[in-house]
Coordinates of C-alpha atoms in Angstrom, one line a residue:
M1 CA 153.4 116.0 74.6
K2 CA 151.8 119.2 77.0
T3 CA 151.1 118.0 80.4
D4 CA 149.6 119.9 82.7
V5 CA 151.1 118.3 86.6
H6 CA 147.8 119.9 88.9
Q7 CA 144.5 120.1 87.9
H8 CA 141.7 118.4 90.6
L9 CA 138.4 116.7 89.7
W10 CA 135.3 116.4 92.0
S11 CA 134.3 112.7 90.9
E12 CA 130.8 111.4 92.5
P13 CA 132.6 108.7 94.9
L14 CA 134.3 111.3 96.7
I15 CA 131.3 113.6 96.8
E16 CA 129.2 110.7 97.3
A17 CA 131.7 110.0 100.7
L18 CA 132.1 113.8 101.8
A19 CA 128.5 113.5 101.7
T20 CA 128.0 110.5 104.6
R21 CA 130.3 112.7 107.0
R22 CA 129.1 115.0 110.5
E23 CA 132.3 116.4 111.0
L24 CA 134.9 118.8 109.1
P25 CA 135.2 118.5 106.0
F26 CA 132.1 117.3 104.5
V27 CA 129.8 117.9 101.9
R28 CA 126.2 119.3 102.1
L29 CA 123.3 119.5 99.5
E30 CA 121.9 122.9 99.8
R31 CA 119.6 124.7 98.0
G32 CA 120.4 122.7 94.5
L33 CA 124.1 123.1 95.3
T34 CA 126.8 120.9 96.5
V35 CA 128.7 123.0 99.3
L36 CA 132.0 122.0 100.6
Y37 CA 132.9 123.0 104.3
L38 CA 136.2 122.4 105.5
A39 CA 138.7 124.1 108.3
G40 CA 140.5 126.9 108.1
E41 CA 139.0 128.1 104.5
R42 CA 135.2 129.4 103.8
P43 CA 132.6 127.3 102.0
Y44 CA 133.3 126.1 98.6
V45 CA 130.3 125.2 96.3
I46 CA 131.3 122.2 93.7
D47 CA 130.4 122.7 89.8
R48 CA 129.6 119.1 89.4
A49 CA 127.8 120.1 86.1
G50 CA 131.6 121.3 85.3
E51 CA 132.8 118.3 86.8
S52 CA 131.5 115.8 84.6
P53 CA 134.8 113.7 82.9
A54 CA 133.6 114.7 79.7
R55 CA 133.0 118.3 80.0
R56 CA 136.5 117.8 82.0
A57 CA 138.2 115.9 79.0
E58 CA 137.1 119.0 76.5
L59 CA 138.8 121.6 78.4
V60 CA 141.9 118.9 78.5
E61 CA 141.5 119.6 74.3
R62 CA 140.8 122.8 74.7
D63 CA 143.4 124.1 77.1
G64 CA 146.0 123.0 74.7
L65 CA 147.2 119.8 75.9
D66 CA 147.3 116.4 75.6
R67 CA 147.3 115.0 79.6
A68 CA 146.1 116.3 82.9
L69 CA 147.3 114.9 86.4
L70 CA 144.7 115.0 88.6
C71 CA 145.7 115.3 92.5
L72 CA 143.3 115.2 95.5
S73 CA 142.9 118.8 97.1
S74 CA 145.0 119.1 100.3
P75 CA 143.3 122.6 101.8
I76 CA 140.5 119.8 102.5
G77 CA 142.2 118.3 105.0
V78 CA 141.1 114.5 104.3
E79 CA 145.2 113.1 104.6
R80 CA 145.5 114.5 108.1
L81 CA 142.3 113.0 109.6
C82 CA 142.6 109.8 112.2
R83 CA 143.6 107.0 109.4
E84 CA 140.4 105.5 110.3
Q85 CA 138.2 108.3 108.6
A86 CA 140.8 109.0 106.1
E87 CA 141.5 105.8 104.3
P88 CA 137.3 105.5 103.2
L89 CA 137.4 109.1 101.3
L90 CA 141.0 108.3 100.0
D91 CA 139.7 105.0 98.9
A92 CA 136.6 107.2 97.1
Y93 CA 139.2 109.7 95.8
H94 CA 141.2 107.2 93.5
D95 CA 138.0 104.9 93.1
G96 CA 136.6 108.0 91.3
A97 CA 139.8 109.6 89.4
L98 CA 141.6 106.1 88.7
A99 CA 138.1 105.3 86.8
L100 CA 138.6 107.7 84.1
E101 CA 139.7 107.6 80.7
G102 CA 141.1 109.8 78.3
P103 CA 143.7 112.0 79.2
F104 CA 144.1 111.8 83.0
G105 CA 146.3 110.6 85.4
V106 CA 146.3 110.3 89.0
W107 CA 149.0 111.6 91.9
G108 CA 147.9 109.0 95.0
A109 CA 147.0 110.3 98.0
I110 CA 147.7 109.1 101.7
A111 CA 146.4 109.3 105.2
L112 CA 149.5 111.4 107.1
D113 CA 148.5 109.2 110.4
R114 CA 151.0 106.0 110.6
P115 CA 152.1 106.9 107.3
D116 CA 153.7 103.4 105.9
A117 CA 155.7 102.8 102.9
S118 CA 153.2 100.2 101.6
D119 CA 150.9 103.1 101.2
V120 CA 153.1 104.1 98.3
D121 CA 153.0 100.7 96.8
R122 CA 149.4 100.7 97.1
A123 CA 148.9 103.7 95.5
L124 CA 151.7 103.3 92.7
D125 CA 150.2 99.8 92.5
R126 CA 146.9 100.8 91.4
G127 CA 148.2 102.8 88.9
C128 CA 149.2 106.4 89.9
V129 CA 152.1 108.2 88.6
G130 CA 153.4 109.2 92.1
V131 CA 152.0 110.6 95.5
S132 CA 151.2 114.6 96.4
L133 CA 151.4 114.9 100.1
P134 CA 150.4 118.6 101.6
A135 CA 153.4 120.9 102.3
G136 CA 152.2 121.5 105.7
E137 CA 152.7 118.4 106.5
L138 CA 157.2 118.9 105.2
A139 CA 157.3 122.6 106.6
G140 CA 159.9 121.5 109.1
V141 CA 162.7 118.7 109.2
E142 CA 160.5 117.1 112.4
G143 CA 157.5 116.0 109.4
L144 CA 159.9 115.1 107.0
L145 CA 161.8 113.0 109.4
R146 CA 158.5 111.5 109.9
L147 CA 157.2 110.9 106.1
R148 CA 161.4 108.9 105.9
P149 CA 159.7 105.3 105.3
V150 CA 157.1 107.2 102.4
L151 CA 159.8 109.4 100.9
D152 CA 162.6 106.2 101.0
R153 CA 159.9 104.2 99.2
L154 CA 159.0 106.4 96.3
E155 CA 162.9 107.3 95.6
S156 CA 163.4 103.3 95.2
R157 CA 160.5 102.5 93.1
G158 CA 161.9 105.5 91.3
A159 CA 158.3 107.7 91.6
P160 CA 157.9 111.7 92.4
L161 CA 156.2 113.4 94.3
L162 CA 153.9 116.0 94.4
L163 CA 154.0 118.9 97.2
H164 CA 150.5 120.2 97.5
P165 CA 149.5 123.4 99.7
G166 CA 147.6 121.9 102.5
P167 CA 147.5 121.6 106.3
G168 CA 149.6 119.2 107.8
L169 CA 149.3 116.7 110.5
A170 CA 149.7 119.1 113.1
D171 CA 147.5 121.7 112.0
T172 CA 145.7 123.3 114.5
A173 CA 144.1 125.8 112.3
A174 CA 140.4 127.1 113.3
G175 CA 138.1 128.2 111.0
G176 CA 138.9 131.1 108.7
S177 CA 138.0 134.6 109.7
L178 CA 134.9 136.1 107.8
A179 CA 137.5 139.4 108.1
E180 CA 139.8 138.2 105.5
P181 CA 139.3 137.9 101.6
L182 CA 138.8 135.0 100.1
W183 CA 142.1 135.1 98.7
W184 CA 143.8 134.7 102.5
P185 CA 144.8 131.4 102.4
A186 CA 146.3 131.4 99.1
M187 CA 148.4 134.2 99.7
T188 CA 149.7 133.6 102.9
R189 CA 149.8 129.5 104.6
Y190 CA 149.8 128.3 101.1
V191 CA 152.5 130.6 100.0
A192 CA 154.5 129.7 103.5
D193 CA 154.1 126.1 103.8
L194 CA 155.9 125.8 100.5
Q195 CA 158.6 128.2 100.9
A196 CA 158.6 126.7 104.5
A197 CA 158.8 122.9 102.6
W198 CA 161.4 123.9 100.3
L199 CA 163.8 124.9 103.1
A200 CA 163.1 121.3 104.8
F201 CA 164.1 119.7 101.7
Q202 CA 167.5 121.5 101.3
A203 CA 168.3 120.9 104.9
V204 CA 167.9 117.4 105.4
G205 CA 165.6 116.0 102.6
R206 CA 167.6 116.3 100.0
P207 CA 171.0 114.7 101.8
D208 CA 168.5 111.6 102.9
H209 CA 166.7 111.1 99.7
P210 CA 169.4 112.1 96.4
R211 CA 167.2 110.1 93.9
L212 CA 164.0 111.8 95.2
R213 CA 162.3 113.6 91.8
V214 CA 160.2 116.5 93.4
I215 CA 157.6 119.0 92.1
F216 CA 156.7 121.6 94.1
S217 CA 153.7 123.5 93.5
M218 CA 153.0 127.3 93.0
L219 CA 157.0 127.2 92.3
A220 CA 157.5 126.7 95.8
G221 CA 155.8 129.8 96.8
L222 CA 159.0 131.4 94.8
A223 CA 161.8 130.3 97.8
P224 CA 165.0 129.8 95.4
L225 CA 164.3 133.6 95.4
H226 CA 165.4 134.1 98.6
A227 CA 168.8 132.5 98.2
E228 CA 170.4 135.9 99.4
R229 CA 168.3 136.1 102.8
L230 CA 169.6 132.8 103.5
S231 CA 173.0 132.9 102.7
A232 CA 172.6 136.1 105.2
R233 CA 170.7 134.1 108.0
G234 CA 173.9 131.4 107.9
G235 CA 172.0 129.0 105.6
P236 CA 172.8 127.2 102.0
G237 CA 172.7 130.2 100.0
H238 CA 174.6 129.2 97.2
L239 CA 172.8 126.0 96.4
A240 CA 173.6 124.9 93.0
P241 CA 170.3 123.4 90.6
D242 CA 168.6 120.4 91.4
P243 CA 167.8 119.1 88.7
L244 CA 165.6 116.3 90.1
I245 CA 163.5 119.7 91.6
F246 CA 161.3 120.7 90.0
Y247 CA 158.5 123.6 90.1
E248 CA 155.0 124.1 88.4
S249 CA 153.3 127.2 87.7
S250 CA 149.9 127.5 88.7
S251 CA 148.4 130.5 89.8
Y252 CA 151.8 132.1 88.7
G253 CA 152.9 134.0 85.3
S254 CA 155.6 135.0 83.1
G255 CA 157.3 137.7 85.5
A256 CA 157.3 134.9 88.3
V257 CA 158.2 132.1 86.1
R258 CA 160.8 134.3 84.1
A259 CA 162.6 135.5 87.9
L260 CA 162.7 131.7 88.8
E261 CA 163.9 130.6 86.0
S262 CA 166.5 132.7 86.2
V263 CA 167.4 131.2 89.7
V264 CA 166.5 127.2 88.8
G265 CA 166.9 126.9 85.4
S266 CA 164.6 126.8 82.6
R267 CA 164.3 122.6 82.8
Q268 CA 163.1 122.7 86.1
I269 CA 159.5 124.9 85.0
L270 CA 156.7 122.6 84.5
Y271 CA 153.1 123.8 83.5
G272 CA 150.3 123.3 86.1
S273 CA 146.9 125.3 86.3
D274 CA 145.2 124.3 89.4
R275 CA 141.8 123.6 87.5
P276 CA 139.2 123.8 88.5
V277 CA 140.8 126.2 91.5
L278 CA 141.3 128.2 89.0
D279 CA 141.1 128.9 85.2
P280 CA 143.7 129.1 83.1
A281 CA 144.8 131.6 80.8
P282 CA 143.3 130.3 76.6
A283 CA 146.2 128.3 75.2
S284 CA 146.6 130.8 72.6
E285 CA 147.8 133.3 75.3
R286 CA 150.1 131.2 76.7
D287 CA 153.9 130.8 76.8
W288 CA 155.2 127.8 76.1
D289 CA 158.5 128.6 75.6
L290 CA 158.4 129.9 79.3
L291 CA 158.2 126.0 80.0
A292 CA 160.8 123.4 79.6
E293 CA 160.4 120.2 77.9
V294 CA 161.2 118.0 81.0
T295 CA 157.6 116.3 82.2
G296 CA 158.5 113.3 81.4
R297 CA 161.5 113.2 82.9
A298 CA 160.3 115.0 86.3
L299 CA 157.9 111.6 86.4
G300 CA 160.2 109.6 85.5
E301 CA 158.8 108.2 82.1
P302 CA 160.7 107.5 78.7
V303 CA 162.0 110.9 77.1
G304 CA 159.6 111.9 75.2
V305 CA 156.4 110.1 76.4
A306 CA 155.4 113.1 78.4
A307 CA 157.5 116.2 77.3
L308 CA 155.4 119.1 77.8

């Protein structure tokens, strides 16, 4: 079964909840367009017609997939709002995503303000496959330690963690400069936060959570390729490949995938597209041989149920 572990979908409940807000992030209807405004990024036009569940299910089939896992887009900044503001938006996200039928599974999302193990229980009990968190919140040892109850509960329940680019609770980034290209955040903050989150997890995350399965978006910003520099700077530069850390391939091609494969092993690479933010290559052009048949193991499912 071919699985995309990283997609997003703009459900009507989430759009409607964002449309009621007066502070960032919020949605506005302007000249027939649905526009998302968020801190640190340019406004984003939501293609509501293209986001219909039927259309998205057709795209899953067209992409040559059997299953697609949906997550909240963390750059929106919902998770970092105060809990009283975040929870209605998180409920709307879960309501919309979990109501979908067909090929979709759902990553749960939680508030970073006063995180608690019960947040994990609620998401998993509703049917989520695991929980996604913004990499910015785990891009340092303190943030990772603050989330220890959440990671403990994921580990004890055998559910995986997806790390997605996005700001942490203490991120004070202002709106992006108009002088910056549209791709600037994706090539700077996103990459840096995922690299930092990978390093923090190596430093304290894995010793504290030896059985936790973690999937890093964007091949963890290629962090494992810096092992030599890590060693030169006094870090654990000779890390053995971790069978419980996985890397999804969104926005990268065969060159980066093969380079990372040489360090972490082919069985740790998963397929992710980041649709609809990115339009993935047609299935006929995709090199499935680059991708590991381990999605079921990464998600904690029986062997063969969700193998890629």
